[in-house]
PDB file of C-alpha atoms in Angstrom:
ATOM      1  CA  UNK A   1     -82.979 -94.426 -83.559  1.00 89.00           C
ATOM      2  CA  UNK A   2     -80.993 -92.810 -80.918  1.00 92.00           C
ATOM      3  CA  UNK A   3     -81.142 -89.590 -79.967  1.00 95.00           C
ATOM      4  CA  UNK A   4     -78.477 -87.722 -78.263  1.00 96.00           C
ATOM      5  CA  UNK A   5     -78.376 -84.354 -75.940  1.00 95.00           C
ATOM      6  CA  UNK A   6     -75.149 -82.113 -75.567  1.00 95.00           C
ATOM      7  CA  UNK A   7     -74.623 -79.597 -73.009  1.00 94.00           C
ATOM      8  CA  UNK A   8     -71.915 -77.467 -71.404  1.00 94.00           C
ATOM      9  CA  UNK A   9     -70.203 -75.742 -74.402  1.00 93.00           C
ATOM     10  CA  UNK A  10     -69.268 -72.422 -74.209  1.00 97.00           C
ATOM     11  CA  UNK A  11     -66.719 -69.499 -73.995  1.00 97.00           C
ATOM     12  CA  UNK A  12     -63.411 -69.879 -72.015  1.00 98.00           C
ATOM     13  CA  UNK A  13     -59.892 -68.443 -71.875  1.00 98.00           C
ATOM     14  CA  UNK A  14     -56.724 -70.359 -72.879  1.00 98.00           C
ATOM     15  CA  UNK A  15     -55.966 -72.687 -70.059  1.00 98.00           C
ATOM     16  CA  UNK A  16     -59.388 -73.116 -68.622  1.00 98.00           C
ATOM     17  CA  UNK A  17     -61.683 -76.052 -68.512  1.00 98.00           C
ATOM     18  CA  UNK A  18     -64.967 -77.020 -69.689  1.00 98.00           C
ATOM     19  CA  UNK A  19     -67.080 -80.146 -69.345  1.00 98.00           C
ATOM     20  CA  UNK A  20     -69.320 -81.447 -72.026  1.00 98.00           C
ATOM     21  CA  UNK A  21     -72.200 -83.753 -71.282  1.00 98.00           C
ATOM     22  CA  UNK A  22     -74.311 -86.204 -73.783  1.00 97.00           C
ATOM     23  CA  UNK A  23     -77.317 -87.861 -72.993  1.00 96.00           C
ATOM     24  CA  UNK A  24     -78.679 -90.943 -74.863  1.00 95.00           C
ATOM     25  CA  UNK A  25     -82.122 -92.136 -75.152  1.00 92.00           C
ATOM     26  CA  UNK A  26     -84.165 -94.181 -77.616  1.00 90.00           C
ATOM     27  CA  UNK A  27     -82.781 -97.634 -78.713  1.00 85.00           C
ATOM     28  CA  UNK A  28     -79.794 -97.635 -76.457  1.00 84.00           C
ATOM     29  CA  UNK A  29     -79.338-101.211 -76.530  1.00 85.00           C
ATOM     30  CA  UNK A  30     -76.703-102.330 -78.551  1.00 87.00           C
ATOM     31  CA  UNK A  31     -74.675 -99.304 -78.231  1.00 88.00           C
ATOM     32  CA  UNK A  32     -71.051-100.126 -78.352  1.00 90.00           C
ATOM     33  CA  UNK A  33     -68.873 -96.751 -78.457  1.00 95.00           C
ATOM     34  CA  UNK A  34     -69.915 -93.395 -77.418  1.00 96.00           C
ATOM     35  CA  UNK A  35     -67.851 -90.679 -78.149  1.00 97.00           C
ATOM     36  CA  UNK A  36     -66.895 -86.863 -79.171  1.00 98.00           C
ATOM     37  CA  UNK A  37     -65.813 -85.378 -82.388  1.00 98.00           C
ATOM     38  CA  UNK A  38     -65.192 -82.048 -83.190  1.00 98.00           C
ATOM     39  CA  UNK A  39     -65.359 -79.499 -86.198  1.00 98.00           C
ATOM     40  CA  UNK A  40     -63.654 -76.591 -86.947  1.00 96.00           C
ATOM     41  CA  UNK A  41     -64.404 -73.953 -89.489  1.00 92.00           C
ATOM     42  CA  UNK A  42     -63.232 -74.916 -93.010  1.00 94.00           C
ATOM     43  CA  UNK A  43     -61.828 -78.203 -91.485  1.00 96.00           C
ATOM     44  CA  UNK A  44     -63.181 -81.869 -91.510  1.00 97.00           C
ATOM     45  CA  UNK A  45     -64.843 -83.329 -88.464  1.00 97.00           C
ATOM     46  CA  UNK A  46     -62.154 -85.161 -86.478  1.00 98.00           C
ATOM     47  CA  UNK A  47     -62.436 -87.616 -83.423  1.00 98.00           C
ATOM     48  CA  UNK A  48     -61.522 -86.172 -80.128  1.00 98.00           C
ATOM     49  CA  UNK A  49     -62.315 -89.207 -77.837  1.00 98.00           C
ATOM     50  CA  UNK A  50     -64.255 -92.209 -77.906  1.00 98.00           C
ATOM     51  CA  UNK A  51     -65.147 -94.729 -74.795  1.00 97.00           C
ATOM     52  CA  UNK A  52     -66.440 -98.458 -75.312  1.00 94.00           C
ATOM     53  CA  UNK A  53     -69.140-100.212 -72.951  1.00 90.00           C
ATOM     54  CA  UNK A  54     -66.105-101.760 -71.517  1.00 91.00           C
ATOM     55  CA  UNK A  55     -64.473 -98.789 -70.588  1.00 94.00           C
ATOM     56  CA  UNK A  56     -61.672 -98.539 -73.311  1.00 97.00           C
ATOM     57  CA  UNK A  57     -60.732 -94.992 -74.200  1.00 98.00           C
ATOM     58  CA  UNK A  58     -59.173 -93.664 -77.140  1.00 98.00           C
ATOM     59  CA  UNK A  59     -58.034 -90.420 -77.213  1.00 98.00           C
ATOM     60  CA  UNK A  60     -56.747 -87.639 -80.144  1.00 98.00           C
ATOM     61  CA  UNK A  61     -52.859 -87.289 -79.926  1.00 98.00           C
ATOM     62  CA  UNK A  62     -53.613 -83.452 -79.536  1.00 98.00           C
ATOM     63  CA  UNK A  63     -55.789 -83.936 -76.510  1.00 98.00           C
ATOM     64  CA  UNK A  64     -54.089 -86.766 -74.585  1.00 98.00           C
ATOM     65  CA  UNK A  65     -53.416 -85.632 -71.348  1.00 97.00           C
ATOM     66  CA  UNK A  66     -55.582 -83.136 -71.181  1.00 98.00           C
ATOM     67  CA  UNK A  67     -59.097 -84.057 -72.101  1.00 98.00           C
ATOM     68  CA  UNK A  68     -60.834 -87.500 -70.187  1.00 98.00           C
ATOM     69  CA  UNK A  69     -63.542 -89.067 -71.499  1.00 98.00           C
ATOM     70  CA  UNK A  70     -65.845 -90.784 -68.846  1.00 97.00           C
ATOM     71  CA  UNK A  71     -69.322 -92.880 -69.678  1.00 95.00           C
ATOM     72  CA  UNK A  72     -72.254 -94.103 -67.030  1.00 93.00           C
ATOM     73  CA  UNK A  73     -73.493 -97.064 -68.631  1.00 88.00           C
ATOM     74  CA  UNK A  74     -76.712 -96.999 -66.350  1.00 89.00           C
ATOM     75  CA  UNK A  75     -77.582 -93.567 -67.120  1.00 91.00           C
ATOM     76  CA  UNK A  76     -76.778 -93.700 -70.855  1.00 91.00           C
ATOM     77  CA  UNK A  77     -74.429 -90.484 -70.470  1.00 94.00           C
ATOM     78  CA  UNK A  78     -70.849 -89.427 -71.836  1.00 97.00           C
ATOM     79  CA  UNK A  79     -68.878 -86.503 -70.616  1.00 98.00           C
ATOM     80  CA  UNK A  80     -66.174 -85.054 -71.874  1.00 98.00           C
ATOM     81  CA  UNK A  81     -63.986 -83.029 -69.200  1.00 98.00           C
ATOM     82  CA  UNK A  82     -61.596 -80.833 -71.162  1.00 98.00           C
ATOM     83  CA  UNK A  83     -58.718 -78.909 -69.428  1.00 98.00           C
ATOM     84  CA  UNK A  84     -55.763 -76.489 -70.396  1.00 98.00           C
ATOM     85  CA  UNK A  85     -57.764 -75.722 -73.273  1.00 98.00           C
ATOM     86  CA  UNK A  86     -56.220 -74.086 -76.061  1.00 98.00           C
ATOM     87  CA  UNK A  87     -57.253 -71.680 -78.953  1.00 97.00           C
ATOM     88  CA  UNK A  88     -57.156 -75.073 -81.340  1.00 97.00           C
ATOM     89  CA  UNK A  89     -59.859 -76.515 -79.627  1.00 98.00           C
ATOM     90  CA  UNK A  90     -62.235 -74.168 -81.004  1.00 98.00           C
ATOM     91  CA  UNK A  91     -64.769 -76.000 -82.560  1.00 98.00           C
ATOM     92  CA  UNK A  92     -68.186 -77.581 -82.613  1.00 98.00           C
ATOM     93  CA  UNK A  93     -68.165 -80.675 -80.495  1.00 98.00           C
ATOM     94  CA  UNK A  94     -70.448 -83.422 -81.494  1.00 98.00           C
ATOM     95  CA  UNK A  95     -71.536 -86.390 -79.571  1.00 98.00           C
ATOM     96  CA  UNK A  96     -71.596 -89.860 -81.223  1.00 97.00           C
ATOM     97  CA  UNK A  97     -72.897 -93.202 -80.665  1.00 96.00           C
ATOM     98  CA  UNK A  98     -72.013 -96.108 -82.537  1.00 94.00           C
ATOM     99  CA  UNK A  99     -74.707 -99.099 -82.233  1.00 92.00           C
ATOM    100  CA  UNK A 100     -74.325-102.629 -83.706  1.00 90.00           C
ATOM    101  CA  UNK A 101     -77.050-104.572 -85.272  1.00 90.00           C
ATOM    102  CA  UNK A 102     -75.926-106.640 -87.896  1.00 92.00           C
ATOM    103  CA  UNK A 103     -74.140-103.554 -88.847  1.00 92.00           C
ATOM    104  CA  UNK A 104     -72.599-100.400 -87.248  1.00 93.00           C
ATOM    105  CA  UNK A 105     -74.946 -97.523 -86.984  1.00 94.00           C
ATOM    106  CA  UNK A 106     -73.681 -93.912 -86.500  1.00 95.00           C
ATOM    107  CA  UNK A 107     -76.087 -91.396 -84.754  1.00 96.00           C
ATOM    108  CA  UNK A 108     -74.787 -87.694 -84.003  1.00 97.00           C
ATOM    109  CA  UNK A 109     -76.220 -85.091 -81.524  1.00 97.00           C
ATOM    110  CA  UNK A 110     -76.701 -81.301 -82.718  1.00 96.00           C
ATOM    111  CA  UNK A 111     -73.461 -80.227 -81.575  1.00 96.00           C
ATOM    112  CA  UNK A 112     -72.254 -77.771 -78.954  1.00 97.00           C
ATOM    113  CA  UNK A 113     -69.811 -74.819 -79.579  1.00 97.00           C
ATOM    114  CA  UNK A 114     -66.453 -74.655 -77.659  1.00 98.00           C
ATOM    115  CA  UNK A 115     -64.888 -71.517 -77.898  1.00 98.00           C
ATOM    116  CA  UNK A 116     -61.294 -70.622 -76.647  1.00 98.00           C
ATOM    117  CA  UNK A 117     -60.066 -67.105 -76.690  1.00 97.00           C
ATOM    118  CA  UNK A 118     -56.137 -66.168 -76.358  1.00 93.00           C
TER     119      UNK A 118
END
């Protein structure tokens, strides 16, 4: 099992910035990818950004150029720097880790609320 603890959500005005952090503990070996997903009210959970252990990143088109994901493999943390926030970024943000042991296993944090006011 992998435990994920998120921090850093909150309320910010449009155009502002927030930084989310996630710390992984437990069975952290064989974690291949860490990332962030979000879910707005009435919508499905969607990918925001992911990063592999080698540093390869992937971003949703809607956040490219505004969000930056980073990872510290030694500390088992993943951060999401969010700049130029928009009201449509309002959602619960979930940290994710994907571990490979014969097959892929996904683990999720409890979620942190990000609210962007216009």
